[in-house]
Amino acid sequence: MKAGREAVIVGVAEAPLAAGKLADRDVNVLGAQARVAVRALAEAGLTLADVDGLLTSGSWGVPGPGRFPTMTLGEYLGIEPTFFDSTSVGGASFEAHAAHAAMAIETGYCEVALITYGSTQRSDRSRALGSRGDGLTSQFEAPFGLPLPVGAYALAAQRHMHQYGTTSEQLAEIVVASRGWAALNPAATARDPLTIDNVLASPMISSPLRRLDCCLVTDGAGAIVLTSARRAESAATLPVRVLGSSEAHSHTHIAAMPDLTLPPAYRTGPEALRRSGVSIGDVDVAMIYDSFTITVLLTLEALGFCGRGEGGAFVEGGSIAPGGSLPVNPNGGGLSSSHPGMYGIFLLIEAVRQLRGEADARQVAGAEVALVSGTGAVLSSAATCVLARG
Amino acid sequence: MDAETERFWTALRDERQLLLRRCRTCGCHLDYPRVVCTSCYGGDLEWVRSLGTGTIHSFTVSHRQVGGFDLEAPYVVALIDLDEGARLLSNVVGSEPGAVRIGDRVALVIEDLSDDRSVPRFSRITG
């Protein structure tokens, strides 16, 4: 790699929410992305005129112009990118976008990459991922009433409990921990204290997952700007390096998942760390996709923070809560901060804030290395990035 | 139903049989009909009749009523490992949801959703 071409994140921004909806009432999903894009660029001393790489994914505008996400967003913003990517693997898409943008910057294919995401699912009063329909390979899943995505995660949780004796109490520890972090984050949506008993008393949705095992349903919009280290010298923000990344996917439908207890993060975690030259013990902050409590537990095991089947014991006693041995999702995550349908960009944004030292009351002291691991669809995809301060 | 899968659905509806695609090269039974073997990537596949017996690999009791679905919540959605080795998503019917366990043996029950459409479901084999 040519000197000065390492990829760094120089700008991040997320849209403020009010009671889970976009605080800005005068925008649609494209306008929401436009506003965060402008802010993320501005904090790096850049404007839309500087952008030559555009990456986005979302569930908006389909059928319709959303069939061409980067073209439609580019048209709206008035930019004509010469590098673009709308990799669409669910919530992990944005970690994959960061990896692809980094590769493009490192090879000189792109100079300034803008990644955006937006969703107005809460304002639109729509839940879940929207109907998958029953076409093509969905025709073998659609007739059987599996509530999606929760039912697929429930199948994985049930199997993990059977194989390893994991309990509902252990899963509850995960959302209780996220509330503890959310109490330190004024931007989080759900900040009231939560106990394990509260979680176990919440209504069963799809056994063994209860309502409080599930992420929030909110609006959201976020943007990230990456550029080369040389170009980053003129940015006002403390640069965050993308040290290494990895991505993998194995299925769309839960019946095709090779092992319900082993999501693709088992490949991407070790590979991203290996490419970064970082060992798992060096990780100061873990940003782990938390669509459901079980998602966090399975991913902690898959990434190697603990052994297979040990996730339940690992999260007991507040180990991932404020003051615990491994800070996980110190913004409150999808379980307590926000979850607009695809959460991955917010994992990256919080990691950047932590590494810059901008996280106020929820700051993890001395955070220098963050591991960010997105999960998409139904434990279908994983993309992991290792970020470092400076 | 489409050109690749029509045989699967008409066999359920008209012949009361669950058909699987089997790879003639490696013997693997595919989870759903397709024209390439996911195990050896060969293209020489045949239709075979499943015995219709299997084991529950995992399940969930849905308390949410999915729109347009014919069974009333709470109902059981399960991953069934057929004895041939293919895995299907389906429903377990004919049992109290609370009685279902991973590892239970099940057998095929073909249910008619309409005059045109029949689906493979499973009931627990007790005793």
Coordinates of C-alpha atoms in Angstrom, one line a residue:
Chain A
M1 CA 0.0 0.0 0.0
K2 CA 1.3 3.5 -0.9
A3 CA 2.2 5.6 2.1
G4 CA -0.6 7.8 3.3
R5 CA -3.3 5.6 1.6
E6 CA -4.5 3.8 4.8
A7 CA -8.2 4.3 5.2
V8 CA -9.4 6.4 8.1
I9 CA -12.8 7.4 9.3
V10 CA -12.9 11.2 9.6
G11 CA -16.6 12.0 10.0
V12 CA -19.7 10.4 11.6
A13 CA -23.2 11.7 12.2
E14 CA -26.5 10.3 13.3
A15 CA -30.0 11.8 13.3
P16 CA -31.5 12.7 16.6
L17 CA -34.6 10.8 17.6
A18 CA -37.5 11.8 19.7
A19 CA -39.4 8.9 21.3
G20 CA -38.0 6.6 18.6
K21 CA -38.9 8.8 15.6
L22 CA -36.8 11.1 13.6
A23 CA -36.8 14.5 15.4
D24 CA -36.7 16.2 12.1
R25 CA -40.4 16.1 10.9
D26 CA -39.8 17.7 7.5
V27 CA -37.7 14.9 5.8
N28 CA -38.4 11.6 4.2
V29 CA -35.8 8.8 4.3
L30 CA -33.7 10.4 1.6
G31 CA -33.7 13.8 3.2
A32 CA -32.8 12.2 6.6
Q33 CA -29.7 10.6 4.9
A34 CA -28.8 13.8 3.2
R35 CA -28.7 15.7 6.5
V36 CA -26.5 13.2 8.3
A37 CA -24.3 13.0 5.2
V38 CA -23.7 16.8 5.2
R39 CA -23.0 16.8 9.0
A40 CA -20.5 13.9 8.8
L41 CA -18.7 15.5 5.9
A42 CA -18.7 18.9 7.7
E43 CA -17.0 17.6 10.8
A44 CA -14.2 16.4 8.5
G45 CA -14.0 19.7 6.7
L46 CA -15.5 18.2 3.6
T47 CA -18.6 18.7 1.5
L48 CA -20.7 16.6 -0.9
A49 CA -18.5 18.1 -3.7
D50 CA -15.6 16.0 -2.3
V51 CA -17.3 12.7 -2.4
D52 CA -16.4 10.2 -5.1
G53 CA -17.5 7.0 -3.4
L54 CA -21.1 6.3 -2.3
L55 CA -22.3 3.3 -0.3
T56 CA -25.7 2.6 1.1
S57 CA -28.2 -0.1 1.8
G58 CA -31.8 0.0 3.1
S59 CA -35.3 -1.3 2.6
W60 CA -36.8 2.0 1.3
G61 CA -38.4 2.6 -2.1
V62 CA -39.0 -0.9 -3.1
P63 CA -40.8 -1.5 -5.5
G64 CA -39.6 1.8 -6.9
P65 CA -36.3 3.8 -7.1
G66 CA -35.0 1.9 -4.1
R67 CA -34.2 -0.8 -6.5
F68 CA -31.1 1.3 -7.3
P69 CA -30.1 2.6 -3.9
T70 CA -26.8 4.4 -4.6
M71 CA -28.1 5.9 -7.9
T72 CA -31.3 7.2 -6.2
L73 CA -29.3 8.6 -3.3
G74 CA -26.6 10.0 -5.6
E75 CA -29.3 11.7 -7.7
Y76 CA -30.9 13.2 -4.6
L77 CA -27.6 14.5 -3.4
G78 CA -26.4 15.7 -6.7
I79 CA -23.3 13.6 -6.8
E80 CA -21.9 11.2 -9.5
P81 CA -19.8 8.6 -7.7
T82 CA -17.1 6.6 -9.5
F83 CA -17.0 4.0 -6.7
F84 CA -20.3 2.7 -5.4
D85 CA -21.6 -0.3 -3.4
S86 CA -25.0 -1.2 -2.2
T87 CA -24.1 -4.6 -0.8
S88 CA -27.2 -5.7 0.9
V89 CA -26.8 -8.4 3.5
G90 CA -29.0 -6.9 6.2
G91 CA -27.7 -5.1 9.2
A92 CA -24.1 -6.1 8.6
S93 CA -24.1 -4.3 5.3
F94 CA -22.4 -1.2 6.7
E95 CA -19.4 -3.1 8.2
A96 CA -19.0 -4.6 4.7
H97 CA -19.3 -1.1 3.2
A98 CA -16.6 0.1 5.5
A99 CA -14.4 -2.7 4.5
H100 CA -15.0 -2.2 0.8
A101 CA -14.5 1.6 1.1
A102 CA -11.3 1.0 2.9
M103 CA -10.1 -1.3 0.1
A104 CA -11.1 1.2 -2.5
I105 CA -9.3 4.0 -0.7
E106 CA -6.2 1.9 -0.1
T107 CA -5.9 1.0 -3.8
G108 CA -6.5 4.5 -5.0
Y109 CA -9.8 3.6 -6.6
C110 CA -11.6 6.1 -4.3
E111 CA -10.6 9.1 -2.3
V112 CA -13.6 10.2 -0.2
A113 CA -16.2 7.5 0.6
L114 CA -19.6 8.3 2.1
I115 CA -21.6 5.5 3.7
T116 CA -25.2 6.3 4.6
Y117 CA -28.3 4.6 6.1
G118 CA -31.8 5.7 6.8
S119 CA -35.1 4.3 7.8
T120 CA -38.5 5.7 8.8
Q121 CA -40.0 2.4 9.8
R122 CA -41.3 3.7 13.1
S123 CA -42.9 6.8 11.7
D124 CA -44.3 4.7 8.9
R125 CA -45.8 2.4 11.5
S126 CA -44.2 -0.6 9.9
R127 CA -42.6 -3.5 11.9
A128 CA -40.0 -6.1 11.1
L129 CA -38.2 -6.3 7.8
G130 CA -41.3 -6.2 5.6
S131 CA -42.7 -9.2 3.9
R132 CA -40.2 -11.4 2.2
G133 CA -43.0 -12.6 0.0
D134 CA -43.2 -16.2 -1.1
G135 CA -41.3 -16.1 -4.4
L136 CA -38.3 -18.2 -5.4
T137 CA -36.7 -19.8 -2.3
S138 CA -39.1 -18.1 0.1
Q139 CA -41.8 -20.4 -1.2
F140 CA -40.5 -23.1 1.2
E141 CA -40.6 -20.9 4.3
A142 CA -43.7 -18.7 3.7
P143 CA -46.5 -21.3 4.3
F144 CA -45.4 -22.0 7.9
G145 CA -46.0 -18.8 9.8
L146 CA -42.6 -18.2 11.2
P147 CA -42.7 -14.6 12.5
L148 CA -39.7 -12.8 11.0
P149 CA -37.1 -12.1 12.0
V150 CA -37.8 -13.0 15.7
G151 CA -38.9 -16.6 15.0
A152 CA -35.6 -17.4 13.3
Y153 CA -33.6 -16.1 16.2
A154 CA -35.9 -18.0 18.5
L155 CA -35.1 -21.3 16.7
A156 CA -31.4 -20.5 17.3
A157 CA -31.9 -19.7 20.9
Q158 CA -33.9 -22.8 21.5
R159 CA -31.2 -24.9 20.0
H160 CA -28.5 -23.2 22.0
M161 CA -30.4 -23.8 25.2
H162 CA -30.8 -27.5 24.3
Q163 CA -27.1 -28.0 23.4
Y164 CA -25.5 -25.9 26.2
G165 CA -28.1 -25.4 28.9
T166 CA -28.3 -21.6 28.3
T167 CA -31.1 -20.0 30.3
S168 CA -33.6 -17.2 29.8
E169 CA -32.0 -15.5 32.8
Q170 CA -28.6 -15.4 31.0
L171 CA -30.2 -13.9 27.9
A172 CA -31.9 -11.3 30.1
E173 CA -28.5 -10.2 31.5
I174 CA -27.7 -8.9 28.0
V175 CA -30.6 -6.5 27.7
V176 CA -30.2 -5.5 31.4
A177 CA -26.6 -4.6 30.6
S178 CA -27.6 -2.6 27.6
R179 CA -30.0 -0.5 29.7
G180 CA -27.2 0.2 32.1
W181 CA -25.2 1.7 29.3
A182 CA -28.3 3.5 27.9
A183 CA -28.7 5.2 31.2
L184 CA -25.4 7.0 30.5
N185 CA -26.5 8.0 26.9
P186 CA -28.9 10.9 26.6
A187 CA -29.6 10.0 23.0
A188 CA -30.8 6.5 23.8
T189 CA -34.5 5.7 23.5
A190 CA -35.0 3.2 26.4
R191 CA -33.2 4.4 29.5
D192 CA -35.4 3.2 32.4
P193 CA -33.6 0.6 34.6
L194 CA -34.4 -3.0 33.9
T195 CA -34.1 -6.1 36.0
I196 CA -33.9 -9.8 34.9
D197 CA -37.3 -10.3 36.5
N198 CA -38.7 -7.5 34.3
V199 CA -37.4 -9.3 31.2
L200 CA -38.8 -12.7 32.3
A201 CA -42.2 -11.1 33.0
S202 CA -42.4 -9.5 29.5
P203 CA -44.8 -11.3 27.0
M204 CA -43.5 -14.3 25.1
I205 CA -43.2 -13.5 21.4
S206 CA -41.7 -16.6 19.9
S207 CA -40.4 -19.0 22.5
P208 CA -37.9 -18.7 24.1
L209 CA -37.7 -15.0 23.1
R210 CA -39.8 -12.5 25.0
R211 CA -40.5 -8.9 24.1
L212 CA -37.6 -7.6 26.1
D213 CA -35.2 -10.0 24.4
C214 CA -36.0 -8.0 21.2
C215 CA -34.5 -4.8 19.9
L216 CA -36.4 -1.5 19.7
V217 CA -38.3 -0.5 16.6
T218 CA -37.3 3.1 15.8
D219 CA -36.5 5.4 12.9
G220 CA -32.9 6.3 12.3
A221 CA -30.3 7.7 9.9
G222 CA -26.5 7.7 10.0
A223 CA -23.5 8.6 7.9
I224 CA -19.8 7.8 7.9
V225 CA -17.0 9.4 5.9
L226 CA -13.7 7.6 5.1
T227 CA -10.7 9.0 3.3
S228 CA -7.0 8.4 3.0
A229 CA -4.7 9.1 5.9
R230 CA -3.0 11.8 3.8
R231 CA -6.3 13.5 3.1
A232 CA -7.4 13.1 6.7
E233 CA -4.5 15.3 7.9
S234 CA -6.6 18.3 7.1
A235 CA -9.7 17.0 9.0
A236 CA -10.6 18.6 12.4
T237 CA -11.5 15.2 13.9
L238 CA -9.2 12.7 15.5
P239 CA -8.8 10.0 12.8
V240 CA -9.9 6.4 13.4
R241 CA -8.1 3.8 11.3
V242 CA -9.7 0.8 9.8
L243 CA -7.0 -1.8 10.6
G244 CA -8.7 -4.8 9.0
S245 CA -12.0 -6.4 8.1
S246 CA -13.7 -9.6 7.1
E247 CA -17.1 -10.6 5.8
A248 CA -19.1 -13.8 5.2
H249 CA -22.6 -15.0 4.6
S250 CA -24.1 -18.5 4.6
H251 CA -27.9 -18.4 4.0
T252 CA -31.0 -16.3 3.6
H253 CA -33.5 -18.7 5.2
I254 CA -33.0 -20.1 8.7
A255 CA -33.6 -23.7 7.5
A256 CA -30.4 -23.4 5.5
M257 CA -28.2 -22.2 8.3
P258 CA -25.4 -24.8 8.6
D259 CA -25.3 -24.7 12.5
L260 CA -27.9 -22.7 14.4
T261 CA -25.4 -22.0 17.2
L262 CA -22.6 -20.8 15.0
P263 CA -23.2 -17.6 13.0
P264 CA -20.7 -16.4 10.3
A265 CA -18.9 -14.2 12.8
Y266 CA -16.9 -17.4 13.7
R267 CA -15.0 -16.7 10.4
T268 CA -15.0 -12.9 10.3
G269 CA -13.9 -12.3 13.9
P270 CA -10.7 -14.2 13.8
E271 CA -9.9 -13.1 10.2
A272 CA -10.5 -9.4 10.9
L273 CA -8.2 -9.7 14.0
R274 CA -5.6 -11.5 12.0
R275 CA -5.6 -9.0 9.2
S276 CA -5.3 -6.2 11.8
G277 CA -2.5 -7.7 13.8
V278 CA -4.6 -7.3 16.9
S279 CA -5.4 -10.1 19.4
I280 CA -8.8 -10.4 21.0
G281 CA -7.3 -9.5 24.4
D282 CA -6.4 -6.1 22.9
V283 CA -10.0 -5.1 22.3
D284 CA -11.2 -2.3 24.6
V285 CA -14.7 -1.9 23.2
A286 CA -16.9 -4.5 21.5
M287 CA -19.7 -3.2 19.3
I288 CA -21.8 -6.3 18.7
Y289 CA -25.0 -6.3 16.7
D290 CA -27.9 -6.7 19.1
S291 CA -31.1 -7.4 17.2
F292 CA -31.9 -9.8 20.0
T293 CA -30.3 -10.9 23.2
I294 CA -29.4 -14.2 21.6
T295 CA -27.6 -12.4 18.8
V296 CA -25.1 -11.0 21.2
L297 CA -24.5 -14.3 23.0
L298 CA -23.9 -16.2 19.8
T299 CA -21.6 -13.5 18.4
L300 CA -19.5 -13.3 21.6
E301 CA -18.9 -17.0 21.3
A302 CA -18.3 -16.9 17.5
L303 CA -15.9 -14.0 17.7
G304 CA -13.9 -15.8 20.4
F305 CA -14.5 -13.7 23.5
C306 CA -15.5 -17.0 25.1
G307 CA -15.7 -20.6 24.1
R308 CA -18.6 -22.3 22.3
G309 CA -21.5 -22.8 24.7
E310 CA -19.9 -20.5 27.3
G311 CA -21.8 -17.3 26.3
G312 CA -24.4 -17.7 29.1
A313 CA -21.8 -17.8 31.8
F314 CA -19.8 -15.1 30.2
V315 CA -22.6 -12.5 30.4
E316 CA -23.6 -13.3 33.9
G317 CA -22.9 -10.9 36.7
G318 CA -22.7 -7.7 34.6
S319 CA -19.5 -8.5 32.7
I320 CA -20.7 -6.6 29.6
A321 CA -22.4 -3.9 31.6
P322 CA -20.9 -0.6 32.8
G323 CA -17.9 -1.5 35.1
G324 CA -17.7 -5.0 33.7
S325 CA -14.7 -6.7 32.1
L326 CA -15.8 -6.2 28.5
P327 CA -17.7 -3.1 27.5
V328 CA -20.3 -4.2 24.9
N329 CA -22.4 -1.6 23.1
P330 CA -21.7 1.3 25.5
N331 CA -24.4 3.4 23.7
G332 CA -27.1 1.0 24.6
G333 CA -27.2 -0.7 21.2
G334 CA -30.2 -1.9 19.4
L335 CA -31.7 -3.3 22.5
S336 CA -31.8 0.1 24.3
S337 CA -30.6 3.0 22.1
S338 CA -32.2 2.7 18.7
H339 CA -32.9 0.1 16.0
P340 CA -34.3 1.3 12.7
G341 CA -34.3 -2.1 11.0
M342 CA -30.6 -2.3 9.9
Y343 CA -28.4 -1.2 12.8
G344 CA -24.8 -1.8 11.5
I345 CA -23.9 1.8 10.8
F346 CA -24.6 2.8 14.4
L347 CA -22.1 0.2 15.7
L348 CA -19.4 1.9 13.7
I349 CA -20.5 5.4 14.7
E350 CA -20.3 4.6 18.4
A351 CA -17.0 2.8 18.0
V352 CA -15.6 6.0 16.4
R353 CA -17.0 8.2 19.2
Q354 CA -15.4 5.9 21.8
L355 CA -12.0 5.9 20.1
R356 CA -12.0 9.7 19.7
G357 CA -12.8 10.0 23.4
E358 CA -16.1 11.8 22.7
A359 CA -18.5 9.5 24.5
D360 CA -19.0 11.7 27.7
A361 CA -20.6 9.8 30.6
R362 CA -20.4 6.4 28.7
Q363 CA -16.8 6.8 27.7
V364 CA -14.7 3.6 28.1
A365 CA -11.5 5.0 29.6
G366 CA -8.5 4.6 27.4
A367 CA -10.3 3.1 24.5
E368 CA -7.8 2.5 21.7
V369 CA -9.1 -0.5 19.8
A370 CA -12.7 -1.4 19.0
L371 CA -14.0 -4.5 17.4
V372 CA -17.2 -3.9 15.4
S373 CA -19.2 -6.9 14.3
G374 CA -22.4 -6.6 12.3
T375 CA -25.0 -9.4 11.8
G376 CA -27.5 -9.4 9.0
A377 CA -30.9 -10.9 8.3
V378 CA -31.3 -14.2 10.3
L379 CA -27.8 -14.8 11.5
S380 CA -27.1 -15.0 7.8
S381 CA -24.2 -12.6 7.3
A382 CA -21.4 -11.2 9.4
A383 CA -18.9 -8.4 8.7
T384 CA -16.3 -7.5 11.3
C385 CA -14.1 -4.4 11.3
V386 CA -11.2 -3.6 13.7
L387 CA -10.9 0.1 14.3
A388 CA -8.1 1.9 16.2
R389 CA -7.5 5.3 17.5
G390 CA -5.1 7.6 15.6
Chain B
M1 CA -44.7 -22.7 -7.5
D2 CA -42.4 -22.2 -10.6
A3 CA -40.8 -24.3 -13.3
E4 CA -38.3 -25.8 -10.9
T5 CA -40.6 -26.5 -8.0
E6 CA -43.9 -27.4 -9.6
R7 CA -43.3 -31.1 -9.3
F8 CA -42.7 -30.7 -5.6
W9 CA -46.0 -29.0 -4.9
T10 CA -48.2 -31.0 -7.3
A11 CA -46.8 -34.3 -5.7
L12 CA -48.0 -33.1 -2.3
R13 CA -51.4 -32.0 -3.6
D14 CA -52.2 -34.8 -6.0
E15 CA -50.1 -37.8 -5.1
R16 CA -49.9 -37.1 -1.3
Q17 CA -46.1 -37.5 -1.5
L18 CA -43.2 -35.5 -0.2
L19 CA -40.6 -35.5 -2.9
L20 CA -36.9 -34.5 -2.5
R21 CA -34.2 -33.9 -5.0
R22 CA -31.4 -36.4 -4.6
C23 CA -28.0 -36.1 -6.1
R24 CA -27.1 -39.1 -8.2
T25 CA -23.3 -38.3 -7.9
C26 CA -22.9 -38.1 -4.1
G27 CA -26.3 -39.3 -2.8
C28 CA -27.1 -36.1 -0.9
H29 CA -30.8 -35.2 -0.5
L30 CA -31.3 -31.5 -0.9
D31 CA -33.2 -29.3 1.5
Y32 CA -35.4 -27.9 -1.3
P33 CA -35.6 -28.5 -5.0
R34 CA -32.9 -26.9 -7.1
V35 CA -30.7 -27.9 -10.1
V36 CA -27.3 -28.1 -8.5
C37 CA -26.2 -30.2 -5.6
T38 CA -25.0 -28.1 -2.6
S39 CA -22.8 -30.8 -1.4
C40 CA -20.7 -31.8 -4.5
Y41 CA -21.9 -29.1 -6.9
G42 CA -22.9 -31.8 -9.4
G43 CA -25.9 -31.3 -11.8
D44 CA -27.2 -34.9 -12.0
L45 CA -30.3 -34.9 -9.8
E46 CA -33.4 -37.1 -9.5
W47 CA -36.7 -36.9 -7.7
V48 CA -37.2 -39.4 -4.8
R49 CA -40.0 -39.9 -2.4
S50 CA -39.2 -39.1 1.2
L51 CA -40.2 -41.6 3.9
G52 CA -41.7 -38.6 5.7
T53 CA -40.1 -39.3 9.0
G54 CA -37.7 -37.2 10.9
T55 CA -36.5 -35.5 14.1
I56 CA -37.2 -32.1 15.5
H57 CA -33.9 -30.1 15.3
S58 CA -35.4 -27.0 16.9
F59 CA -38.7 -25.3 17.3
T60 CA -40.4 -22.2 18.5
V61 CA -43.9 -21.6 19.8
S62 CA -45.2 -18.4 18.1
H63 CA -47.5 -16.3 20.1
R64 CA -47.7 -13.8 17.3
Q65 CA -50.4 -14.3 14.6
V66 CA -48.6 -13.9 11.3
G67 CA -50.9 -12.3 8.7
G68 CA -52.6 -14.7 6.3
F69 CA -51.4 -17.8 8.2
D70 CA -54.0 -20.5 8.7
L71 CA -53.1 -21.9 12.1
E72 CA -54.1 -20.0 15.3
A73 CA -51.5 -18.7 17.7
P74 CA -49.9 -20.2 19.7
Y75 CA -48.6 -22.6 17.1
V76 CA -45.4 -24.5 16.6
V77 CA -42.8 -23.7 13.9
A78 CA -40.0 -26.3 13.7
L79 CA -36.9 -27.3 11.8
I80 CA -37.3 -30.9 10.9
D81 CA -34.4 -33.1 10.0
L82 CA -35.8 -35.8 7.7
D83 CA -34.2 -39.2 8.0
E84 CA -32.9 -38.7 4.5
G85 CA -30.8 -35.8 5.7
A86 CA -32.7 -32.9 4.3
R87 CA -33.9 -30.1 6.7
L88 CA -37.3 -28.4 6.3
L89 CA -39.0 -25.6 8.0
S90 CA -42.6 -26.7 8.9
N91 CA -45.2 -26.8 11.6
V92 CA -45.7 -29.5 14.3
V93 CA -49.4 -30.1 14.5
G94 CA -51.6 -32.3 16.7
S95 CA -49.7 -31.7 20.0
E96 CA -50.0 -29.1 22.8
P97 CA -47.2 -26.6 22.0
G98 CA -45.9 -27.0 25.5
A99 CA -45.3 -30.8 24.9
V100 CA -42.9 -30.4 22.0
R101 CA -39.2 -31.2 22.6
I102 CA -36.1 -31.0 20.5
G103 CA -35.3 -34.6 19.5
D104 CA -38.9 -35.7 19.2
R105 CA -39.6 -38.1 16.3
V106 CA -42.2 -36.8 13.8
A107 CA -44.0 -38.1 10.7
L108 CA -45.4 -36.3 7.7
V109 CA -49.0 -34.9 7.6
I110 CA -50.1 -33.3 4.3
E111 CA -52.5 -30.5 4.9
D112 CA -54.6 -28.8 2.3
L113 CA -54.6 -25.0 2.5
S114 CA -57.0 -24.8 -0.5
D115 CA -58.0 -26.8 -3.5
D116 CA -54.8 -25.7 -5.2
R117 CA -52.3 -25.8 -2.4
S118 CA -51.1 -28.5 0.0
V119 CA -48.2 -28.3 2.4
P120 CA -46.0 -30.7 4.4
R121 CA -46.5 -30.6 8.1
F122 CA -45.5 -33.0 10.9
S123 CA -47.0 -34.6 13.9
R124 CA -45.1 -36.2 16.8
I125 CA -44.9 -40.0 16.9
T126 CA -45.5 -41.0 20.4
G127 CA -44.6 -44.2 22.0

